Coordinates of C-alpha atoms in Angstrom, one line a residue:
X1 CA -69.0 -6.8 40.7
X2 CA -68.6 -4.4 38.7
X3 CA -67.7 -2.1 41.1
X4 CA -65.4 -4.8 42.3
X5 CA -63.9 -4.9 38.6
X6 CA -63.8 -1.0 38.8
X7 CA -61.5 -1.1 41.8
X8 CA -59.6 -4.0 40.8
X9 CA -58.6 -1.7 37.7
X10 CA -57.3 1.1 39.5
X11 CA -55.0 -1.0 41.5
X12 CA -56.6 -1.3 44.7
X13 CA -56.4 -4.2 46.9
X14 CA -59.6 -6.0 47.8
X15 CA -59.2 -8.6 50.2
X16 CA -62.5 -8.5 51.5
X17 CA -66.3 -8.3 50.4
X18 CA -68.6 -7.3 53.2
X19 CA -72.2 -6.8 52.1
X20 CA -75.6 -6.8 53.9
X21 CA -78.3 -9.5 52.4
X22 CA -81.4 -7.9 51.2
X23 CA -84.9 -9.7 51.0
X24 CA -83.4 -13.2 51.0
X25 CA -81.5 -12.4 47.5
X26 CA -78.6 -14.5 48.3
X27 CA -75.8 -12.3 47.1
X28 CA -72.8 -13.8 49.3
X29 CA -73.6 -17.4 47.6
X30 CA -74.1 -15.7 44.2
X31 CA -70.6 -14.0 44.3
X32 CA -69.0 -16.9 46.1
X33 CA -67.4 -18.5 43.2
X34 CA -65.7 -15.3 41.2
X35 CA -64.7 -13.9 45.0
X36 CA -62.8 -17.6 45.2
X37 CA -61.2 -17.1 41.9
X38 CA -59.8 -13.7 43.1
X39 CA -58.9 -15.1 46.6
X40 CA -61.4 -12.8 48.5
X41 CA -63.6 -13.3 51.5
X42 CA -66.4 -12.8 51.6
X43 CA -68.5 -11.3 55.1
X44 CA -72.3 -11.6 54.6
X45 CA -74.3 -9.6 57.5
X46 CA -78.0 -10.4 57.7
X47 CA -80.4 -7.7 56.6
X48 CA -80.9 -4.5 58.4
X49 CA -83.9 -4.0 60.9
X50 CA -86.5 -1.8 59.9
X51 CA -86.5 2.0 60.5
X52 CA -86.3 3.8 63.0
X53 CA -85.4 0.2 65.3
X54 CA -82.0 1.2 67.0
X55 CA -79.4 -0.9 65.2
X56 CA -77.4 -1.1 68.6
X57 CA -79.0 -5.1 68.7
X58 CA -78.3 -5.9 65.2
X59 CA -74.5 -4.9 65.7
X60 CA -74.3 -6.7 69.0
X61 CA -75.8 -9.8 67.1
X62 CA -73.3 -9.6 64.3
X63 CA -70.3 -9.2 67.1
X64 CA -68.5 -12.6 66.3
X65 CA -68.7 -11.6 62.3
X66 CA -67.1 -8.2 63.1
X67 CA -64.8 -9.9 65.1
X68 CA -63.6 -12.1 62.5
X69 CA -63.1 -9.3 59.9
X70 CA -61.3 -7.0 62.4
X71 CA -58.9 -10.6 62.9
X72 CA -59.0 -11.2 58.8
X73 CA -57.5 -7.6 58.3
X74 CA -55.0 -7.4 61.1
X75 CA -53.3 -11.0 59.2
X76 CA -53.5 -9.5 55.8
X77 CA -51.9 -6.3 56.9
X78 CA -49.2 -8.1 59.0
X79 CA -48.8 -10.7 56.1
X80 CA -48.3 -7.9 53.8
X81 CA -45.9 -6.1 55.9
X82 CA -43.8 -9.2 56.0
X83 CA -44.0 -9.5 52.2
X84 CA -42.5 -6.0 51.8
X85 CA -40.1 -6.5 54.6
X86 CA -38.9 -9.5 52.5
X87 CA -38.7 -8.0 49.0
X88 CA -35.8 -6.4 50.1
X89 CA -33.2 -9.6 50.5
X90 CA -35.4 -11.5 47.9
X91 CA -34.8 -8.9 45.2
X92 CA -30.6 -8.6 46.0
X93 CA -30.5 -12.6 45.9
X94 CA -32.2 -13.1 42.7
X95 CA -32.2 -9.9 40.6
X96 CA -29.9 -8.9 38.1
X97 CA -30.2 -5.0 37.8
X98 CA -29.5 -2.9 34.8
X99 CA -26.9 -0.1 34.8
X100 CA -26.2 -1.4 38.6
X101 CA -22.9 -2.5 39.9
X102 CA -24.0 -4.7 42.7
X103 CA -21.3 -4.6 44.7
X104 CA -21.9 -1.0 45.4
X105 CA -25.7 -1.3 45.9
X106 CA -26.6 0.0 49.7
X107 CA -30.0 -1.0 49.5
X108 CA -33.3 -1.7 47.9
X109 CA -35.8 1.1 47.7
X110 CA -39.5 -1.1 47.6
X111 CA -42.1 0.5 45.9
X112 CA -45.3 -0.7 46.8
X113 CA -47.7 1.2 44.4
X114 CA -47.5 4.8 42.5
X115 CA -49.9 7.0 41.6
X116 CA -49.6 10.6 40.2
X117 CA -46.3 11.6 40.6
X118 CA -45.4 9.8 43.2
X119 CA -44.3 6.3 44.4
X120 CA -45.5 4.8 47.8
X121 CA -42.3 3.3 49.3
X122 CA -41.9 0.8 51.9
X123 CA -40.1 2.0 55.2
X124 CA -39.0 -0.9 56.9
X125 CA -38.4 0.7 60.2
X126 CA -41.6 2.1 60.7
X127 CA -43.2 -0.7 58.4
X128 CA -45.2 2.2 57.0
X129 CA -45.5 3.3 53.4
X130 CA -43.8 6.8 52.8
X131 CA -44.8 9.2 49.7
X132 CA -41.3 9.7 47.5
X133 CA -41.8 11.8 44.3
X134 CA -40.3 10.3 41.1
X135 CA -38.2 12.7 39.8
X136 CA -36.8 10.8 37.1
X137 CA -39.9 10.0 35.6
X138 CA -39.2 6.2 35.9
X139 CA -36.3 6.7 33.3
X140 CA -37.7 9.0 31.5
X141 CA -40.7 7.4 30.7
X142 CA -43.9 8.8 32.5
X143 CA -46.2 10.7 30.3
X144 CA -49.3 10.6 32.3
X145 CA -48.4 9.9 35.6
X146 CA -48.5 6.5 37.7
X147 CA -51.8 4.4 38.0
X148 CA -53.5 7.1 35.3
X149 CA -57.2 5.1 35.3
X150 CA -57.9 6.3 31.5
X151 CA -54.6 4.6 30.7
X152 CA -54.8 1.7 32.6
X153 CA -58.9 1.1 31.4
X154 CA -57.9 1.2 27.6
X155 CA -55.4 -1.3 28.4
X156 CA -57.7 -3.5 30.5
X157 CA -60.0 -3.1 27.9
X158 CA -57.9 -3.8 24.8
X159 CA -56.2 -7.0 26.6
X160 CA -59.5 -8.4 27.1
X161 CA -60.8 -7.8 23.4
X162 CA -57.4 -9.2 21.6
X163 CA -54.8 -10.1 23.9
X164 CA -52.0 -10.2 21.4
X165 CA -52.5 -10.7 17.6
X166 CA -50.5 -11.7 14.5
X167 CA -49.5 -8.0 13.0
X168 CA -47.7 -8.5 9.5
X169 CA -50.4 -8.1 6.6
X170 CA -52.9 -7.7 9.1
X171 CA -54.3 -4.9 11.0
X172 CA -56.2 -3.9 14.2
X173 CA -58.1 -0.9 14.9
X174 CA -55.7 0.5 18.3
X175 CA -52.6 -0.1 15.8
X176 CA -54.2 1.9 12.9
X177 CA -55.6 4.4 15.0
X178 CA -52.0 5.2 16.7
X179 CA -50.4 5.3 13.2
X180 CA -52.6 7.8 12.2
X181 CA -52.3 10.1 15.2
X182 CA -48.8 10.2 15.2
X183 CA -48.9 11.1 11.7
X184 CA -50.9 13.7 12.0
X185 CA -49.1 15.3 14.8
X186 CA -45.5 14.7 15.1
X187 CA -45.4 13.3 11.4
X188 CA -47.2 16.1 10.1
X189 CA -46.2 17.7 6.7
X190 CA -43.5 14.9 6.6
X191 CA -43.9 11.3 7.0
X192 CA -46.2 9.0 5.6
X193 CA -45.3 5.6 7.3
X194 CA -45.0 4.2 11.0
X195 CA -43.4 1.1 11.8
X196 CA -44.1 -0.4 15.3
X197 CA -41.2 -2.2 17.4
X198 CA -40.7 -3.0 20.8
X199 CA -38.3 -0.4 22.5
X200 CA -36.1 2.6 21.9
X201 CA -33.0 1.1 20.6
X202 CA -34.9 -1.2 18.2
X203 CA -36.6 1.6 17.0
X204 CA -33.2 3.1 16.0
X205 CA -31.9 0.0 14.5
X206 CA -34.9 0.0 12.4
X207 CA -34.1 3.5 11.4
X208 CA -30.4 2.8 10.6
X209 CA -31.7 0.1 8.2
X210 CA -34.7 2.2 6.7
X211 CA -31.5 5.8 6.4
X212 CA -28.8 3.1 4.7
X213 CA -31.4 2.0 2.1
X214 CA -32.9 4.8 1.1
X215 CA -29.0 6.3 0.9
X216 CA -28.1 3.6 -1.3
X217 CA -31.0 3.7 -3.7
X218 CA -30.6 7.7 -4.2
X219 CA -26.7 8.0 -4.3
X220 CA -24.0 6.4 -6.2
X221 CA -23.1 4.2 -3.7
X222 CA -23.3 0.6 -4.9
X223 CA -23.0 -2.2 -2.2
X224 CA -21.2 -4.6 -4.4
X225 CA -19.0 -2.5 -6.2
X226 CA -18.0 -0.3 -3.3
X227 CA -17.8 -3.1 -0.9
X228 CA -14.4 -1.3 0.1
X229 CA -16.0 1.6 1.6
X230 CA -18.1 0.9 4.6
X231 CA -21.0 3.0 5.2
X232 CA -20.9 5.0 8.4
X233 CA -23.0 7.2 10.5
X234 CA -22.7 11.4 11.1
X235 CA -23.4 11.6 14.9
X236 CA -22.6 13.7 18.0
X237 CA -20.0 13.3 20.7
X238 CA -21.5 11.8 24.0
X239 CA -24.2 10.7 22.0
X240 CA -26.0 7.3 23.2
X241 CA -28.9 5.2 20.9
X242 CA -29.5 2.1 22.8
X243 CA -27.8 -1.1 23.9
X244 CA -28.6 -3.4 20.7
X245 CA -25.4 -3.8 19.0
X246 CA -26.2 -1.6 15.7
X247 CA -26.9 1.2 17.9
X248 CA -23.6 0.9 20.0
X249 CA -22.1 1.0 17.0
X250 CA -23.3 4.6 16.2
X251 CA -21.6 6.1 19.7
X252 CA -18.0 6.7 20.8
X253 CA -16.2 4.4 22.7
X254 CA -17.3 4.6 26.4
X255 CA -18.2 2.6 29.5
X256 CA -21.6 2.0 27.5
X257 CA -19.7 -0.3 24.9
X258 CA -16.2 -1.1 25.1
X259 CA -16.0 -3.1 28.4
X260 CA -19.6 -4.6 27.3
X261 CA -19.1 -5.9 23.8
X262 CA -16.4 -7.6 22.3
X263 CA -17.7 -6.8 18.8
X264 CA -18.4 -3.4 19.0
X265 CA -16.8 -0.9 16.7
X266 CA -17.4 2.3 16.0
X267 CA -18.9 3.2 13.0
X268 CA -19.6 7.0 12.5
X269 CA -17.8 9.8 12.3
X270 CA -18.6 12.2 15.3
X271 CA -19.5 15.9 15.4
X272 CA -18.6 18.0 18.7
X273 CA -21.7 20.3 19.5
X274 CA -22.0 23.8 21.2
X275 CA -23.7 23.3 24.1
X276 CA -25.9 25.4 26.5
X277 CA -26.5 27.0 30.0
X278 CA -28.4 29.3 31.7
X279 CA -26.4 32.3 32.5
X280 CA -26.5 35.7 33.9
X281 CA -24.7 38.7 31.7
X282 CA -24.5 42.4 33.1
X283 CA -27.2 41.5 35.5
X284 CA -29.4 39.9 33.4
X285 CA -30.7 36.1 33.2
X286 CA -30.1 34.6 29.3
X287 CA -28.5 31.7 27.7
X288 CA -24.7 31.2 27.0
X289 CA -23.7 28.8 24.2
X290 CA -20.0 27.4 24.5
X291 CA -17.8 25.1 22.2
X292 CA -14.8 24.2 24.4
X293 CA -14.4 20.7 22.3
X294 CA -13.5 22.9 18.9
X295 CA -13.3 26.4 19.8
X296 CA -12.7 27.1 23.5
X297 CA -12.8 31.1 22.9
X298 CA -16.2 30.5 21.6
X299 CA -18.9 31.8 23.9
X300 CA -22.6 33.4 22.2
X301 CA -24.9 35.1 24.8
X302 CA -28.4 35.5 24.1
X303 CA -31.4 37.1 26.5
X304 CA -33.9 34.0 26.4
X305 CA -34.5 30.5 25.2
X306 CA -37.1 32.3 22.9
X307 CA -34.0 33.9 21.0
X308 CA -32.0 30.6 21.1
X309 CA -34.9 28.4 19.0
X310 CA -35.6 31.7 16.5
X311 CA -33.9 30.1 13.4
X312 CA -35.3 33.7 11.7
X313 CA -33.2 35.7 13.6
X314 CA -30.0 33.0 13.6
X315 CA -29.4 31.6 10.5
X316 CA -27.6 34.1 9.3
X317 CA -25.1 34.8 12.3
X318 CA -21.5 34.4 12.9
X319 CA -22.3 31.2 14.8
X320 CA -24.4 29.8 11.9
X321 CA -21.2 30.3 9.7
X322 CA -19.0 28.7 12.5
X323 CA -21.1 25.8 12.5
X324 CA -21.4 25.1 8.8
X325 CA -17.7 25.6 8.3
X326 CA -17.2 23.4 10.8
X327 CA -19.8 20.8 9.9
X328 CA -18.9 21.0 6.1
X329 CA -15.1 20.3 6.8
X330 CA -15.6 17.7 8.8
X331 CA -17.7 15.8 5.9
X332 CA -15.1 16.8 3.6
X333 CA -11.6 16.3 5.2
X334 CA -12.4 14.0 8.0
X335 CA -14.1 11.2 6.8
X336 CA -11.6 8.1 6.4
X337 CA -11.0 7.0 2.5
X338 CA -12.6 3.5 3.3
X339 CA -15.6 5.2 4.4
X340 CA -19.2 6.8 3.2
X341 CA -21.5 8.7 5.4
X342 CA -24.8 7.4 4.6
X343 CA -27.0 8.7 7.3
X344 CA -27.1 11.4 10.2
X345 CA -28.1 10.5 13.3
X346 CA -28.6 13.0 16.5
X347 CA -31.1 13.3 19.5
X348 CA -32.6 16.6 19.0
X349 CA -31.6 19.6 21.5
X350 CA -30.5 17.4 24.7
X351 CA -28.1 14.4 24.6
X352 CA -29.8 12.5 27.1
X353 CA -27.7 9.1 28.8
X354 CA -24.3 10.8 27.2
X355 CA -24.7 13.5 30.2
X356 CA -27.5 15.7 29.8
X357 CA -26.2 17.7 27.3
X358 CA -27.9 20.9 25.8
X359 CA -26.9 21.5 22.2
X360 CA -27.6 24.7 20.6
X361 CA -30.2 24.1 18.0
X362 CA -28.9 26.0 15.7
X363 CA -26.0 23.9 15.5
X364 CA -28.0 20.6 14.6
X365 CA -30.1 22.7 12.2
X366 CA -27.5 23.5 10.3
X367 CA -26.2 19.7 10.3
X368 CA -29.4 18.4 9.0
X369 CA -29.4 21.3 6.0
X370 CA -26.2 19.8 4.8
X371 CA -26.6 16.7 4.8
X372 CA -30.3 16.8 3.0
X373 CA -27.9 19.0 0.7
X374 CA -25.5 16.1 -0.1
X375 CA -28.4 13.4 0.1
X376 CA -27.8 12.0 3.5
X377 CA -30.5 10.8 5.1
X378 CA -31.5 12.8 8.4
X379 CA -33.0 10.2 11.3
X380 CA -34.0 12.1 14.5
X381 CA -33.8 9.5 17.6
X382 CA -36.8 11.1 19.7
X383 CA -36.5 8.1 21.9
X384 CA -36.1 10.3 24.8
X385 CA -36.7 13.8 23.6
X386 CA -39.7 13.2 21.5
X387 CA -43.6 14.1 22.3
X388 CA -43.4 16.7 24.9
X389 CA -40.0 15.7 26.9
X390 CA -38.6 18.9 26.3
X391 CA -41.7 21.1 26.1
X392 CA -42.8 20.9 22.6
X393 CA -44.5 17.9 20.4
X394 CA -40.9 16.8 18.7
X395 CA -37.4 17.9 17.9
X396 CA -39.1 19.1 14.0
X397 CA -40.8 21.9 16.2
X398 CA -37.5 22.9 18.0
X399 CA -35.2 22.7 15.1
X400 CA -37.8 23.9 12.4
X401 CA -36.6 20.9 9.9
X402 CA -38.0 17.6 8.7
X403 CA -36.0 14.6 9.5
X404 CA -36.4 11.5 6.8
X405 CA -36.7 9.3 9.7
X406 CA -38.2 9.8 13.6
X407 CA -37.7 7.2 16.4
X408 CA -40.5 7.4 19.1
X409 CA -40.5 5.2 22.6
X410 CA -40.7 6.0 26.2
X411 CA -43.5 8.6 26.6
X412 CA -45.2 7.0 23.3
X413 CA -47.3 4.9 25.9
X414 CA -47.4 7.4 28.4
X415 CA -44.8 5.0 30.7
X416 CA -47.3 2.6 30.7
X417 CA -46.1 -0.4 28.5
X418 CA -43.0 -1.2 25.9
X419 CA -43.6 0.2 22.4
X420 CA -41.6 2.1 20.1
X421 CA -42.8 3.7 16.3
X422 CA -40.0 4.5 13.8
X423 CA -41.5 7.0 11.0
X424 CA -40.7 7.4 7.7
X425 CA -41.2 9.8 5.0
X426 CA -42.9 8.2 1.9
X427 CA -39.2 8.1 -0.1
X428 CA -37.5 6.1 2.2
X429 CA -40.4 3.9 2.3
X430 CA -40.4 3.6 -1.9
X431 CA -36.8 2.4 -0.9
X432 CA -37.8 -1.2 0.1
X433 CA -41.2 -1.1 -2.3
X434 CA -40.6 -3.3 -5.0
X435 CA -41.7 -7.3 -5.9
X436 CA -38.9 -8.8 -4.3
X437 CA -39.3 -10.3 -1.0
X438 CA -35.6 -9.1 -0.6
X439 CA -36.3 -5.8 -0.8
X440 CA -38.7 -5.5 1.9
X441 CA -37.7 -4.3 5.4
X442 CA -37.3 -7.7 7.1
X443 CA -37.0 -6.8 10.7
X444 CA -39.9 -7.2 13.3
X445 CA -40.3 -9.0 16.9
X446 CA -43.2 -11.3 18.1
X447 CA -45.2 -8.5 19.9
X448 CA -45.0 -5.9 17.1
X449 CA -47.8 -3.4 17.6
X450 CA -49.0 -5.2 20.3
X451 CA -52.7 -4.3 20.8
X452 CA -52.4 -3.9 24.4
X453 CA -49.3 -1.4 23.8
X454 CA -50.9 0.6 21.1
X455 CA -54.1 1.2 23.3
X456 CA -51.5 2.9 26.2
X457 CA -50.1 5.0 23.3
X458 CA -53.3 6.1 21.8
X459 CA -54.5 7.1 25.5
X460 CA -51.3 8.8 25.7
X461 CA -51.7 11.0 22.7
X462 CA -55.0 12.0 23.3
X463 CA -54.3 13.2 26.7
X464 CA -50.7 15.2 25.1
X465 CA -53.1 17.2 22.7
X466 CA -54.3 19.3 26.2
X467 CA -50.8 20.5 25.8
X468 CA -51.2 22.5 22.4
X469 CA -49.6 21.8 18.7
X470 CA -45.9 23.0 17.3
X471 CA -44.9 25.2 20.0
X472 CA -42.0 27.4 18.8
X473 CA -40.6 27.6 21.6
X474 CA -40.4 24.8 25.3
X475 CA -43.1 24.9 27.5
X476 CA -41.9 26.4 30.9
X477 CA -42.0 23.5 33.8
X478 CA -39.5 24.8 36.1
X479 CA -38.8 28.5 37.1
X480 CA -35.8 29.8 35.2
X481 CA -35.1 32.1 37.9
X482 CA -34.4 29.4 40.5
X483 CA -32.6 27.6 38.3
X484 CA -30.6 30.1 37.6
X485 CA -29.7 31.0 41.1
X486 CA -28.9 27.3 41.8
X487 CA -26.3 27.7 38.5
X488 CA -24.7 30.3 40.1
X489 CA -23.3 28.6 42.7
X490 CA -19.8 27.6 43.2
X491 CA -21.1 23.8 43.5
X492 CA -22.7 23.7 40.3
X493 CA -20.7 24.1 37.0
X494 CA -23.8 23.9 34.5
X495 CA -27.2 24.3 35.1
X496 CA -30.3 24.5 32.6
X497 CA -34.1 23.7 32.3
X498 CA -35.5 22.6 29.1
X499 CA -39.6 21.3 29.3
X500 CA -40.0 18.5 31.9
X501 CA -36.0 18.2 32.5
X502 CA -34.0 20.4 35.0
X503 CA -30.3 19.5 35.2
X504 CA -27.4 20.6 37.6
X505 CA -23.9 19.6 36.9
X506 CA -21.7 19.3 39.8
X507 CA -18.2 20.9 40.4
X508 CA -16.5 17.2 40.9
X509 CA -13.0 15.9 40.3
X510 CA -14.2 13.0 37.9
X511 CA -16.3 13.4 34.7
X512 CA -18.5 11.2 32.7
X513 CA -20.9 8.6 33.8
X514 CA -18.0 6.9 36.1
X515 CA -18.1 10.0 38.4
X516 CA -20.0 9.7 42.4
X517 CA -19.8 13.4 42.8
X518 CA -23.7 13.1 42.6
X519 CA -24.3 10.2 45.0
X520 CA -24.7 12.2 48.2
X521 CA -26.9 14.9 46.9
X522 CA -28.9 11.8 45.6
X523 CA -29.0 10.5 49.2
X524 CA -30.0 13.4 50.8
X525 CA -32.8 14.2 48.0
X526 CA -34.2 10.7 48.7
X527 CA -34.2 11.3 52.2
X528 CA -36.3 14.1 51.9
X529 CA -38.7 12.2 49.7
X530 CA -37.3 13.3 46.1
X531 CA -36.0 10.1 44.2
X532 CA -33.7 11.7 41.6
X533 CA -31.2 9.8 39.8
X534 CA -27.7 11.1 38.5
X535 CA -25.5 10.6 35.3
X536 CA -21.9 10.7 36.8
X537 CA -21.6 13.8 38.4
X538 CA -25.0 15.2 36.9
X539 CA -28.3 15.5 38.5
X540 CA -31.3 15.4 36.5
X541 CA -34.4 16.2 37.6
X542 CA -37.8 15.2 35.2
X543 CA -41.3 15.4 35.7
X544 CA -44.0 14.0 33.4
X545 CA -45.5 16.5 30.3
X546 CA -49.0 16.4 32.6
X547 CA -47.2 17.3 36.0
X548 CA -48.4 20.2 37.4
X549 CA -46.2 23.6 37.8
X550 CA -47.0 23.8 41.4
X551 CA -45.4 19.9 42.0
X552 CA -42.7 21.2 40.1
X553 CA -41.9 24.7 42.2
X554 CA -42.2 22.2 45.2
X555 CA -39.8 19.5 44.1
X556 CA -37.2 22.4 42.8
X557 CA -37.4 24.0 45.8
X558 CA -36.0 21.0 48.1
X559 CA -33.7 20.3 45.3
X560 CA -32.2 23.7 45.5
X561 CA -31.8 23.2 49.4
X562 CA -29.8 20.2 49.0
X563 CA -27.5 21.5 46.2
X564 CA -27.1 25.0 47.7
X565 CA -26.4 23.1 51.1

């Protein structure tokens, strides 16, 4: 039965057990109840004849059992095919998918299972299972690869040991171990506390509460006497921090919020960041930084990503001075008189859902340094970008500045179960630390620090250790030369690779999330076994931090072929 449990823990279907009885031990009877509980049929064969007796007569004597087994296999397979056929229509009848206009839906991809970097998808025409590379990392969550046996075993063991247990004023080993691991890795040298919640949007909601309280207790702002002045956030244009109401307020008016919630009201000052793309200057491959929203003539060419992420060579440049002047002017002259900036919230280096915009790290570093001088708490929203998504442990390693608060989710559990964590520096924790209950951080949910999620997170963080620590420049997964070559096509207006992400923005009449220029390319990719998604006319491809460069090379070759036509 331990072998059976091992198979089930690894996601295998086990419809039957076939065993050969030995010495009248009655094994079939011994496992009958457990097998029935799992709806597993048991086929018991008699003891084999002693060697060297030929087995022909033994096989012939068991002909009826073997025929019954063959019939059971055939019946099971047909029922399974029937179920897979039914899933598509049933799903369209009863499911309400997120970020989906159901009237535009062209069909349902039925996923039977997943392992490593790929799905096993059901082809209704051939009634077969076909592999399809999960090139969007299942909405940016995959860190260990699908069906990772180490993670599955950790989760199963923890579920059996704890289930879920109450968390406030209590502790269990998985939560303590994960918190300690986070503080020793992405929180090293700056964070002292870990607050668990359930998803990325909630993690940012928590961060906003932390940041505003910290600002109020450490500045001259008084929530009573200054009630006519609203606390707002300094954020970036095109940012996206989640779908809960507080995080929606931190984003510009867009398709994500204007028509979604009548209570939405932007409560932020938005800085337009300069963005990066791969380029070829004088025949040499490099990167180009442009700033069309602020200075259409601004164009900065650097020889490599190493140069882009090197603060020692860039802090005293003209670009740094321009960024300093812009952010300073924004804070000094463009904050409404009824508002006070109480937090900086940014997605380090890569703005995700807002269009996969690669922001010049020097610009964000400058924003952080200016806000720090002004006593404005700094929040890194690393829900998407953190934990090696961009080829480094965290945004801190790429911007070379510490936040006061940082949010992690998605890759935190390796993509297995939901869990998020908001890390905070000690001075943030002290802003809530008093003898009054009302001063505490009164936020939480029923499944806070659920042991199963913590076990998955601990496994993921341990496996990420193989990637190293504190990379000064991002790890390379996608071949820069191939990406740059595709970027030279007239079909492409912007291309780059950064860590596990590669992006191609297609030339299109439409712009933004509602643009449809990439949909034909997405359909071609799926026909070629690549499950990709688009943000408007932006095609992005994503692997897990543990994906091999060989897999990335094969995927990128197929993507390049489709994009180049």
